[in-house]
XYZ file of C-alpha atoms in Angstrom:
103
model
C -14.454 98.199 -112.596
C -15.197 99.601 -116.013
C -16.184 98.418 -119.467
C -14.433 98.194 -122.821
C -15.607 99.523 -126.206
C -18.011 96.599 -126.654
C -19.547 96.986 -123.217
C -17.831 93.962 -121.651
C -16.876 94.405 -117.987
C -13.128 94.803 -117.359
C -10.981 95.264 -114.273
C -8.045 97.639 -114.308
C -4.731 95.847 -113.691
C -3.631 98.491 -111.219
C -6.690 97.633 -109.126
C -5.710 93.952 -109.225
C -2.176 94.815 -108.091
C -3.539 96.945 -105.278
C -5.809 94.188 -103.993
C -3.690 91.059 -104.600
C -0.160 92.458 -104.693
C 2.596 91.772 -107.164
C 2.510 88.293 -108.685
C 5.769 86.354 -108.648
C 6.820 83.498 -110.877
C 7.200 80.594 -108.445
C 7.525 77.749 -110.935
C 11.253 77.450 -110.166
C 10.480 76.416 -106.602
C 7.607 74.066 -107.381
C 7.840 70.516 -108.554
C 5.947 70.525 -111.851
C 6.893 67.002 -112.884
C 3.786 65.188 -114.077
C 1.768 68.410 -114.350
C 0.495 69.189 -117.806
C 0.285 72.675 -119.189
C -3.315 73.660 -119.879
C -2.212 75.258 -123.150
C -0.551 72.081 -124.399
C -2.113 71.246 -127.791
C -1.487 67.540 -127.263
C -3.375 67.287 -123.970
C -6.535 66.076 -125.708
C -4.606 63.425 -127.619
C -2.851 62.320 -124.430
C -6.107 62.000 -122.502
C -7.701 60.016 -125.352
C -4.718 57.675 -125.459
C -4.829 57.205 -121.696
C -8.523 56.341 -121.782
C -7.914 53.911 -124.650
C -5.073 52.348 -122.663
C -7.422 51.815 -119.717
C -10.014 50.202 -122.006
C -7.389 47.906 -123.548
C -6.135 46.901 -120.096
C -9.704 46.099 -119.035
C -10.222 43.989 -122.161
C -6.913 42.206 -121.534
C -7.891 41.452 -117.934
C -11.242 40.044 -119.087
C -9.573 37.867 -121.746
C -7.047 36.561 -119.224
C -9.900 35.583 -116.893
C -11.690 33.844 -119.768
C -8.493 31.992 -120.676
C -8.014 30.854 -117.083
C -11.598 29.578 -116.922
C -11.166 27.762 -120.252
C -7.966 26.101 -119.025
C -9.736 24.945 -115.843
C -12.652 23.603 -117.905
C -10.267 21.779 -120.247
C -8.460 20.151 -117.305
C -11.795 19.108 -115.794
C -12.872 17.556 -119.114
C -9.559 15.699 -119.448
C -9.989 14.277 -115.942
C -13.577 13.287 -116.742
C -12.430 11.545 -119.931
C -9.714 9.653 -118.088
C -12.172 8.493 -115.403
C -14.707 7.446 -118.036
C -12.125 5.471 -119.991
C -10.905 3.687 -116.879
C -14.500 2.790 -115.951
C -15.140 1.446 -119.443
C -12.025 -0.725 -119.290
C -12.991 -1.927 -115.831
C -16.554 -2.698 -116.945
C -15.312 -4.760 -119.904
C -13.444 -7.029 -117.529
C -16.555 -7.536 -115.380
C -18.758 -8.643 -118.290
C -17.765 -12.301 -118.411
C -19.909 -15.353 -117.972
C -20.539 -16.449 -114.402
C -19.044 -19.895 -114.913
C -15.624 -18.403 -115.856
C -14.834 -17.349 -112.299
C -11.085 -18.112 -112.648
C -10.531 -15.153 -114.968
Protein backbone atom coordinates (compact mmCIF):
# COMPACT_ATOMS: atom_id res chain seq x y z
CA UNK A 1 0.00 0.00 0.00
CA UNK A 2 1.28 3.43 -0.88
CA UNK A 3 0.04 7.00 -1.14
CA UNK A 4 -0.65 9.39 -4.00
CA UNK A 5 0.62 12.96 -4.47
CA UNK A 6 -1.94 14.32 -1.99
CA UNK A 7 -1.11 11.77 0.68
CA UNK A 8 -4.25 9.65 0.22
CA UNK A 9 -3.72 5.91 0.71
CA UNK A 10 -3.85 3.86 -2.51
CA UNK A 11 -3.52 0.17 -3.33
CA UNK A 12 -1.61 -0.96 -6.39
CA UNK A 13 -3.83 -2.83 -8.86
CA UNK A 14 -1.23 -5.54 -9.33
CA UNK A 15 -1.49 -6.25 -5.60
CA UNK A 16 -5.28 -6.54 -5.93
CA UNK A 17 -4.88 -8.98 -8.83
CA UNK A 18 -2.40 -11.03 -6.85
CA UNK A 19 -4.70 -11.31 -3.84
CA UNK A 20 -8.14 -11.59 -5.50
CA UNK A 21 -7.29 -12.90 -8.96
CA UNK A 22 -8.53 -11.71 -12.31
CA UNK A 23 -12.05 -10.28 -12.26
CA UNK A 24 -14.44 -11.60 -14.89
CA UNK A 25 -17.56 -9.96 -16.25
CA UNK A 26 -20.33 -12.35 -15.18
CA UNK A 27 -23.34 -10.18 -15.99
CA UNK A 28 -24.14 -12.36 -19.02
CA UNK A 29 -24.82 -15.33 -16.76
CA UNK A 30 -26.76 -13.48 -14.08
CA UNK A 31 -30.38 -12.49 -14.18
CA UNK A 32 -30.29 -8.72 -13.75
CA UNK A 33 -33.98 -8.14 -14.44
CA UNK A 34 -35.38 -5.81 -11.79
CA UNK A 35 -31.92 -4.77 -10.59
CA UNK A 36 -31.18 -1.09 -10.91
CA UNK A 37 -27.79 0.26 -11.82
CA UNK A 38 -26.33 2.31 -8.98
CA UNK A 39 -25.12 4.88 -11.51
CA UNK A 40 -28.58 5.38 -12.99
CA UNK A 41 -29.39 9.11 -12.76
CA UNK A 42 -33.11 8.38 -12.52
CA UNK A 43 -32.87 6.10 -9.49
CA UNK A 44 -33.71 8.94 -7.11
CA UNK A 45 -36.73 9.94 -9.17
CA UNK A 46 -37.88 6.32 -9.34
CA UNK A 47 -37.59 5.83 -5.59
CA UNK A 48 -39.49 9.08 -4.93
CA UNK A 49 -42.25 8.00 -7.30
CA UNK A 50 -42.46 4.59 -5.66
CA UNK A 51 -42.77 6.13 -2.20
CA UNK A 52 -45.44 8.52 -3.48
CA UNK A 53 -47.28 5.58 -5.03
CA UNK A 54 -47.27 3.80 -1.67
CA UNK A 55 -48.62 6.92 0.05
CA UNK A 56 -51.37 7.31 -2.56
CA UNK A 57 -52.33 3.64 -2.19
CA UNK A 58 -52.53 4.07 1.59
CA UNK A 59 -54.73 7.15 1.18
CA UNK A 60 -56.94 5.27 -1.29
CA UNK A 61 -57.31 2.35 1.12
CA UNK A 62 -58.28 4.73 3.94
CA UNK A 63 -60.84 6.52 1.74
CA UNK A 64 -62.35 3.21 0.65
CA UNK A 65 -62.74 2.19 4.30
CA UNK A 66 -64.37 5.54 5.08
CA UNK A 67 -66.73 5.11 2.13
CA UNK A 68 -67.70 1.62 3.28
CA UNK A 69 -68.42 2.89 6.79
CA UNK A 70 -70.49 5.78 5.40
CA UNK A 71 -72.52 3.39 3.24
CA UNK A 72 -73.20 1.17 6.27
CA UNK A 73 -74.22 4.21 8.33
CA UNK A 74 -76.52 5.43 5.55
CA UNK A 75 -78.21 2.01 5.32
CA UNK A 76 -78.65 1.94 9.10
CA UNK A 77 -80.23 5.41 9.04
CA UNK A 78 -82.58 4.42 6.20
CA UNK A 79 -83.70 1.37 8.18
CA UNK A 80 -84.19 3.52 11.29
CA UNK A 81 -86.28 6.00 9.29
CA UNK A 82 -88.44 3.23 7.85
CA UNK A 83 -89.05 1.73 11.31
CA UNK A 84 -89.87 5.15 12.75
CA UNK A 85 -92.33 5.93 9.97
CA UNK A 86 -94.07 2.59 10.36
CA UNK A 87 -94.36 3.16 14.13
CA UNK A 88 -95.82 6.62 13.56
CA UNK A 89 -98.41 5.25 11.15
CA UNK A 90 -99.24 2.46 13.56
CA UNK A 91 -99.54 4.89 16.49
CA UNK A 92 -101.94 7.12 14.54
CA UNK A 93 -104.31 4.20 14.14
CA UNK A 94 -104.21 3.45 17.88
CA UNK A 95 -105.16 7.00 18.92
CA UNK A 96 -108.93 6.72 18.56
CA UNK A 97 -111.59 7.16 21.17
CA UNK A 98 -112.36 4.13 23.31
CA UNK A 99 -116.01 4.01 22.31
CA UNK A 100 -115.11 3.53 18.60
CA UNK A 101 -113.96 -0.05 19.10
CA UNK A 102 -115.29 -1.21 15.69
CA UNK A 103 -112.60 0.70 13.80
